[in-house]
Structure formats: structure tokens, C-alpha cells
């Protein structure tokens, strides 16, 4: 393996290109029309165009990517996350073209992609799954009998699903028939497959996932990530380890994740998602057969470069993770920085990045895909960058994240930076009392005060004016929706809020 085509864009493409270079591999970027001058294009050894801006005409077109790999003389393809990463047909097509797919075997992707099939395999491997069905339900009669057996409330889920689409909560038998119909129709629209099945609804769980890594000899786990801070299935903050996971739970959940991976013949990096109930019981939900957005928090507490390990494993080398017990060291936290306006229903915002100041200093990592001058469009998802910190303890990690968020300046598009600052300062978040419904209860964290919004608009204008004047003073400034402390204080004194 010498030359890797990176079939992705943004921060993850850049992350993969850097890992290739550290592994002594050449990296080939691909780009759509909108990404001609994107950072990942300039970081690569070679970059090839693959079509218009719309993903359906570029990053999602298997033939375009295989053509580019052929033209570049690449011998491997890394899919990143999103786009084609979990399409078994893509992994298969890459292999059929005589190239190495940097990921699991197509059969493992396929097995985990079908949720009832995955549940059957997990049961056979003694991995705890949520009580429920292993086969899709078609008719309301058998569904009622099953729901009675499971006990209400039950959840109707899409068999081809994942990510929350086609899910319906049912509290009473009278609601079941309608829920089956709406879930099936949603599933057909989203996945082209109307099959649905039933599970018991787990109330107020945490979302905890285990990182696994498998080479041809061994399968190991690298502990958990706590991903409960999410809104409408979009994760916003992740951390490792989890306050709710004791060494015993870690050992059991880790063993379950390793068994899950082995049950499908897994290879490379993957993640098993679990629901962790308040009483310590946990249930396998699904396996993500790709590198995930939040992988850096695991890297920081386990001292492993997961993308480099993916590349080594794909090239037939053993992983460089020691055998025996691995333990997390310290605490890592990640904030997803998105071009969305939390005070406006998290609608995506677009525009030109007029100004960017990236935080730094000890224990701070910036996995970004944007630079000042870049245009943020609606063609791609709203993730601009990930701000990741490490510190010896959770309170110190939170304080360090607040410090880093204070340093961060993004002007030109609205971002969720202000939301992150409010969340990290919140006593309930700091106490660790979080579950997947946390933000549903705490809508107060989503919308800033009106006066704050006004202050911010003024702060952004001030930042831009300063930038233009090429002032050598540190800009006293702006974060889309939040102004820094000094500025807010000035605004308050001047009667602006
Ligand atoms: C559940 C659940 C409660 N009980 N299954 C959401 C997406 C998909 N990965 C599975 N999901 C859930 N399955 C049972 N039996 C709650 C969720 C869920 C959720 C899970 C992880 C992270 C965020 C979530 C938000 C809402 C619901």
C-alpha cells in the first residue's frame, strides 16, 4: 500500500491525509466544484475533480471515485465517515477494482446495517440487546401480542434504520397500528425498505459507545465515549471516559463490544453503540462500521492514533496497540463546532468565513476543515471543526474547553459556539448528570438572551472593523452568536444590554 485515495472532504479528509503522511503514504484528494480550493485539496499530494457541488453528483458517485483512484494510481481508498463509508456496495466495488478498502469487510458492513440481522447475531454471541423482536413485524395482530410480552412503552424501529429515522414510541396498544404504518412509510422513504420491528423503550438512558480495533490476529477495545449530549440525533459534545462507567461496566461493555465485532468478522476501527440505563444495565444498539466524528477523545485518553491504525491494518500490518489491559488516562472532551444558529432552531447558516482565530495552548486540539476566506454552503453538513481538549480530570477538561472557546473566533457565519459556552458553564452538565434527553429538558441552553444576540452582532462588526484596520491589538470580539467576556462587560457599561 503506497497511495491512498481519500473519498471525503472537510476536516476528516484533512485528518486522514495527515495520518497517511505520518505513515509514509501518499494521499490523493478528490473534490467537487465547491471544494476546488478547500484545505484538504491543498494538503494532499494530488487532487482530482469528481464533479459538481451536489454530493449526489460527486462524493456519492462510486464510479467517479473509482475512476479517480485509477487515474491517480491509488492502491487503497479511505471512505472517512458519512457519504459512502457504510455502503457495503462501495466497499465491495473498491475491492472488485483490485484496491484495498480502508475499513471492515463488506459482509461485516452488511450484517450490521440490517438491524434485525445484527440483533440475531448479537444474541448468538451473548451480547446483551434491548428486549424485543429479532424479525420484522408485518401485521398488527402479532405486533400487539409481542408488545404485550415486551411491555409498554415500546419503540417501533426501522430494520434498515439507524440514526433515529423511522422510529415511533408507543405507550398504549391503541397507538400501535398507526405507529407501525407511519414508521414503515418513513423507513421506505428513508431507506427504500419499509421493514420495522419492536423493542422495549429504555427510559432516560445514556448513550455510551465502545471503540474497537481489530487486526488479523486480535480484537481489542479502547474504552467508552459518552455521547448523551445530542439534539435530534446530532451529537454536540462527546467525552471519554464517561462519569457513569465504572471499571466493571467498562470491562463488561468492552467484552460485549469485542464479541460483537468478532461475531461479524470485523477488521479495522469500529464502534458499538450502547444504551446505558441508570441502574447500570446496558444494551447493544448498533455498530458503526467506520471511523467516527468523535474518535479524537478516545485517541487522547488511550494515546492511540486510530486513523494510522486503520491504515496499518488495511495494509496487512498488526496494530500497534499493546496486548493486556488498556486504561484511559485523564479526561478528553470534544465540542462539535457547526455553522448553525442555536437561537434560530439550529438552522444551518451560510456565508464566508471572514475571520478565524483557532485556539491553541497545552491540551488543545483543533480538527478543522475551514480557513478564513472559505465559503460555507448548504451542499454539505454543517460541521466546521471539532475542538478537543485533554486535561487530567473532568472539571479541568471543562475549564480548559471554556478557555479554548473564549479564544476561538469565527466571524461571517453563525455558529453554535455560544451554546457550547452556556452548556459547559451549566452546573447540571458539570455534575455529569446527563442522559439522551438532557437538551430536551434544557431548551434554555439553546437560545441566548435577546440582548446577548444584539451584543453579538455589534461584536462581530467590531471584530471585522478591527481586522480591516489591521490593528495589532488582540481583537476584542466575536463568535457568531457570542461576544467575549470583556466585550460583553463593555456593552453592559455602555447600556447596550
Ligand atoms: C432506543 C432508545 C430507547 N430505547 N432504543 C436512536 C437512534 C438509534 N441509534 C437508536 N436510538 C434509540 N434507540 C430503545 N429500545 C433511544 C434511542 C435514542 C437515542 C439513542 C442514542 C442517542 C440519542 C438518542 C436520542 C433519542 C433516542
mmCIF file with all atom_site columns, C-alpha atoms and ligand atoms in Angstrom, residues 115 119 129-131 153-157 161-165 167 169 197-208 227-235 273-275 283-286 288 435-437 440, ligand 1:
data_model
loop_
_atom_site.group_PDB
_atom_site.id
_atom_site.type_symbol
_atom_site.label_atom_id
_atom_site.label_alt_id
_atom_site.label_comp_id
_atom_site.label_asym_id
_atom_site.label_entity_id
_atom_site.label_seq_id
_atom_site.pdbx_PDB_ins_code
_atom_site.Cartn_x
_atom_site.Cartn_y
_atom_site.Cartn_z
_atom_site.occupancy
_atom_site.B_iso_or_equiv
_atom_site.pdbx_formal_charge
_atom_site.auth_seq_id
_atom_site.auth_comp_id
_atom_site.auth_asym_id
_atom_site.auth_atom_id
_atom_site.pdbx_PDB_model_num
ATOM   1  C CA  . UNK A 1 115 ? -30.753 -4.164 12.472 1.00 0.00 ? 115 UNK A CA  1
ATOM   2  C CA  . UNK A 1 119 ? -29.725 -8.427 16.782 1.00 0.00 ? 119 UNK A CA  1
ATOM   3  C CA  . UNK A 1 129 ? -29.576 -6.393 23.246 1.00 0.00 ? 129 UNK A CA  1
ATOM   4  C CA  . UNK A 1 130 ? -32.726 -4.455 24.195 1.00 0.00 ? 130 UNK A CA  1
ATOM   5  C CA  . UNK A 1 131 ? -35.669 -6.851 24.811 1.00 0.00 ? 131 UNK A CA  1
ATOM   6  C CA  . UNK A 1 153 ? -43.824 1.605  26.208 1.00 0.00 ? 153 UNK A CA  1
ATOM   7  C CA  . UNK A 1 154 ? -42.412 0.010  23.074 1.00 0.00 ? 154 UNK A CA  1
ATOM   8  C CA  . UNK A 1 155 ? -40.450 1.505  20.213 1.00 0.00 ? 155 UNK A CA  1
ATOM   9  C CA  . UNK A 1 156 ? -41.170 0.762  16.548 1.00 0.00 ? 156 UNK A CA  1
ATOM   10 C CA  . UNK A 1 157 ? -37.857 0.841  14.656 1.00 0.00 ? 157 UNK A CA  1
ATOM   11 C CA  . UNK A 1 161 ? -32.539 2.145  10.022 1.00 0.00 ? 161 UNK A CA  1
ATOM   12 C CA  . UNK A 1 162 ? -30.085 3.808  12.312 1.00 0.00 ? 162 UNK A CA  1
ATOM   13 C CA  . UNK A 1 163 ? -29.750 7.417  13.327 1.00 0.00 ? 163 UNK A CA  1
ATOM   14 C CA  . UNK A 1 164 ? -33.340 7.628  14.561 1.00 0.00 ? 164 UNK A CA  1
ATOM   15 C CA  . UNK A 1 165 ? -35.269 7.717  11.279 1.00 0.00 ? 165 UNK A CA  1
ATOM   16 C CA  . UNK A 1 167 ? -38.730 5.433  14.995 1.00 0.00 ? 167 UNK A CA  1
ATOM   17 C CA  . UNK A 1 169 ? -42.809 5.453  20.576 1.00 0.00 ? 169 UNK A CA  1
ATOM   18 C CA  . UNK A 1 197 ? -39.599 -4.287 14.310 1.00 0.00 ? 197 UNK A CA  1
ATOM   19 C CA  . UNK A 1 198 ? -40.280 -3.750 18.015 1.00 0.00 ? 198 UNK A CA  1
ATOM   20 C CA  . UNK A 1 199 ? -38.077 -3.041 21.026 1.00 0.00 ? 199 UNK A CA  1
ATOM   21 C CA  . UNK A 1 200 ? -38.775 -2.092 24.605 1.00 0.00 ? 200 UNK A CA  1
ATOM   22 C CA  . UNK A 1 201 ? -38.283 1.655  25.116 1.00 0.00 ? 201 UNK A CA  1
ATOM   23 C CA  . UNK A 1 202 ? -35.416 2.304  27.538 1.00 0.00 ? 202 UNK A CA  1
ATOM   24 C CA  . UNK A 1 203 ? -36.190 5.455  29.530 1.00 0.00 ? 203 UNK A CA  1
ATOM   25 C CA  . UNK A 1 204 ? -33.642 8.226  30.196 1.00 0.00 ? 204 UNK A CA  1
ATOM   26 C CA  . UNK A 1 205 ? -30.602 6.195  29.170 1.00 0.00 ? 205 UNK A CA  1
ATOM   27 C CA  . UNK A 1 206 ? -27.157 7.481  28.434 1.00 0.00 ? 206 UNK A CA  1
ATOM   28 C CA  . UNK A 1 207 ? -25.650 6.935  25.009 1.00 0.00 ? 207 UNK A CA  1
ATOM   29 C CA  . UNK A 1 208 ? -22.310 5.252  25.591 1.00 0.00 ? 208 UNK A CA  1
ATOM   30 C CA  . UNK A 1 227 ? -22.296 10.846 23.698 1.00 0.00 ? 227 UNK A CA  1
ATOM   31 C CA  . UNK A 1 228 ? -25.510 11.743 25.535 1.00 0.00 ? 228 UNK A CA  1
ATOM   32 C CA  . UNK A 1 229 ? -25.369 15.481 24.710 1.00 0.00 ? 229 UNK A CA  1
ATOM   33 C CA  . UNK A 1 230 ? -27.268 15.433 21.427 1.00 0.00 ? 230 UNK A CA  1
ATOM   34 C CA  . UNK A 1 231 ? -30.183 17.143 19.733 1.00 0.00 ? 231 UNK A CA  1
ATOM   35 C CA  . UNK A 1 232 ? -32.369 15.305 17.220 1.00 0.00 ? 232 UNK A CA  1
ATOM   36 C CA  . UNK A 1 233 ? -29.723 12.551 16.879 1.00 0.00 ? 233 UNK A CA  1
ATOM   37 C CA  . UNK A 1 234 ? -26.955 15.062 16.167 1.00 0.00 ? 234 UNK A CA  1
ATOM   38 C CA  . UNK A 1 235 ? -24.212 14.727 18.764 1.00 0.00 ? 235 UNK A CA  1
ATOM   39 C CA  . UNK A 1 273 ? -23.313 1.882  20.466 1.00 0.00 ? 273 UNK A CA  1
ATOM   40 C CA  . UNK A 1 274 ? -24.991 1.022  23.751 1.00 0.00 ? 274 UNK A CA  1
ATOM   41 C CA  . UNK A 1 275 ? -27.781 2.439  25.852 1.00 0.00 ? 275 UNK A CA  1
ATOM   42 C CA  . UNK A 1 283 ? -27.912 -2.845 25.769 1.00 0.00 ? 283 UNK A CA  1
ATOM   43 C CA  . UNK A 1 284 ? -26.263 -3.070 22.355 1.00 0.00 ? 284 UNK A CA  1
ATOM   44 C CA  . UNK A 1 285 ? -27.981 -0.753 19.853 1.00 0.00 ? 285 UNK A CA  1
ATOM   45 C CA  . UNK A 1 286 ? -25.948 -0.871 16.647 1.00 0.00 ? 286 UNK A CA  1
ATOM   46 C CA  . UNK A 1 288 ? -20.946 1.915  13.301 1.00 0.00 ? 288 UNK A CA  1
ATOM   47 C CA  . UNK A 1 435 ? -28.732 11.482 29.548 1.00 0.00 ? 435 UNK A CA  1
ATOM   48 C CA  . UNK A 1 436 ? -30.011 11.499 25.954 1.00 0.00 ? 436 UNK A CA  1
ATOM   49 C CA  . UNK A 1 437 ? -32.934 13.778 26.907 1.00 0.00 ? 437 UNK A CA  1
ATOM   50 C CA  . UNK A 1 440 ? -34.886 18.341 25.513 1.00 0.00 ? 440 UNK A CA  1
HETATM 51 C C1  . LIG B 2 .   ? -33.576 3.342  21.541 1.00 0.00 ? 1   LIG B C1  1
HETATM 52 C C2  . LIG B 2 .   ? -33.888 4.260  22.555 1.00 0.00 ? 1   LIG B C2  1
HETATM 53 C C3  . LIG B 2 .   ? -34.561 3.797  23.667 1.00 0.00 ? 1   LIG B C3  1
HETATM 54 N N1  . LIG B 2 .   ? -34.947 2.502  23.737 1.00 0.00 ? 1   LIG B N1  1
HETATM 55 N N2  . LIG B 2 .   ? -33.961 2.065  21.662 1.00 0.00 ? 1   LIG B N2  1
HETATM 56 C C4  . LIG B 2 .   ? -31.854 6.477  18.391 1.00 0.00 ? 1   LIG B C4  1
HETATM 57 C C5  . LIG B 2 .   ? -31.134 6.228  17.113 1.00 0.00 ? 1   LIG B C5  1
HETATM 58 C C6  . LIG B 2 .   ? -30.773 4.799  17.068 1.00 0.00 ? 1   LIG B C6  1
HETATM 59 N N3  . LIG B 2 .   ? -29.348 4.683  17.044 1.00 0.00 ? 1   LIG B N3  1
HETATM 60 C C7  . LIG B 2 .   ? -31.362 4.182  18.281 1.00 0.00 ? 1   LIG B C7  1
HETATM 61 N N4  . LIG B 2 .   ? -31.937 5.228  19.071 1.00 0.00 ? 1   LIG B N4  1
HETATM 62 C C8  . LIG B 2 .   ? -32.551 4.972  20.240 1.00 0.00 ? 1   LIG B C8  1
HETATM 63 N N5  . LIG B 2 .   ? -32.918 3.686  20.438 1.00 0.00 ? 1   LIG B N5  1
HETATM 64 C C9  . LIG B 2 .   ? -34.625 1.676  22.731 1.00 0.00 ? 1   LIG B C9  1
HETATM 65 N N6  . LIG B 2 .   ? -35.038 0.411  22.800 1.00 0.00 ? 1   LIG B N6  1
HETATM 66 C C10 . LIG B 2 .   ? -33.479 5.574  22.408 1.00 0.00 ? 1   LIG B C10 1
HETATM 67 C C11 . LIG B 2 .   ? -32.826 5.941  21.231 1.00 0.00 ? 1   LIG B C11 1
HETATM 68 C C12 . LIG B 2 .   ? -32.479 7.327  21.150 1.00 0.00 ? 1   LIG B C12 1
HETATM 69 C C13 . LIG B 2 .   ? -31.150 7.736  21.164 1.00 0.00 ? 1   LIG B C13 1
HETATM 70 C C14 . LIG B 2 .   ? -30.089 6.838  21.217 1.00 0.00 ? 1   LIG B C14 1
HETATM 71 C C15 . LIG B 2 .   ? -28.788 7.266  21.194 1.00 0.00 ? 1   LIG B C15 1
HETATM 72 C C16 . LIG B 2 .   ? -28.522 8.640  21.164 1.00 0.00 ? 1   LIG B C16 1
HETATM 73 C C17 . LIG B 2 .   ? -29.533 9.537  21.113 1.00 0.00 ? 1   LIG B C17 1
HETATM 74 C C18 . LIG B 2 .   ? -30.862 9.108  21.104 1.00 0.00 ? 1   LIG B C18 1
HETATM 75 C C19 . LIG B 2 .   ? -31.879 10.045 21.049 1.00 0.00 ? 1   LIG B C19 1
HETATM 76 C C20 . LIG B 2 .   ? -33.171 9.632  21.048 1.00 0.00 ? 1   LIG B C20 1
HETATM 77 C C21 . LIG B 2 .   ? -33.464 8.272  21.082 1.00 0.00 ? 1   LIG B C21 1
#
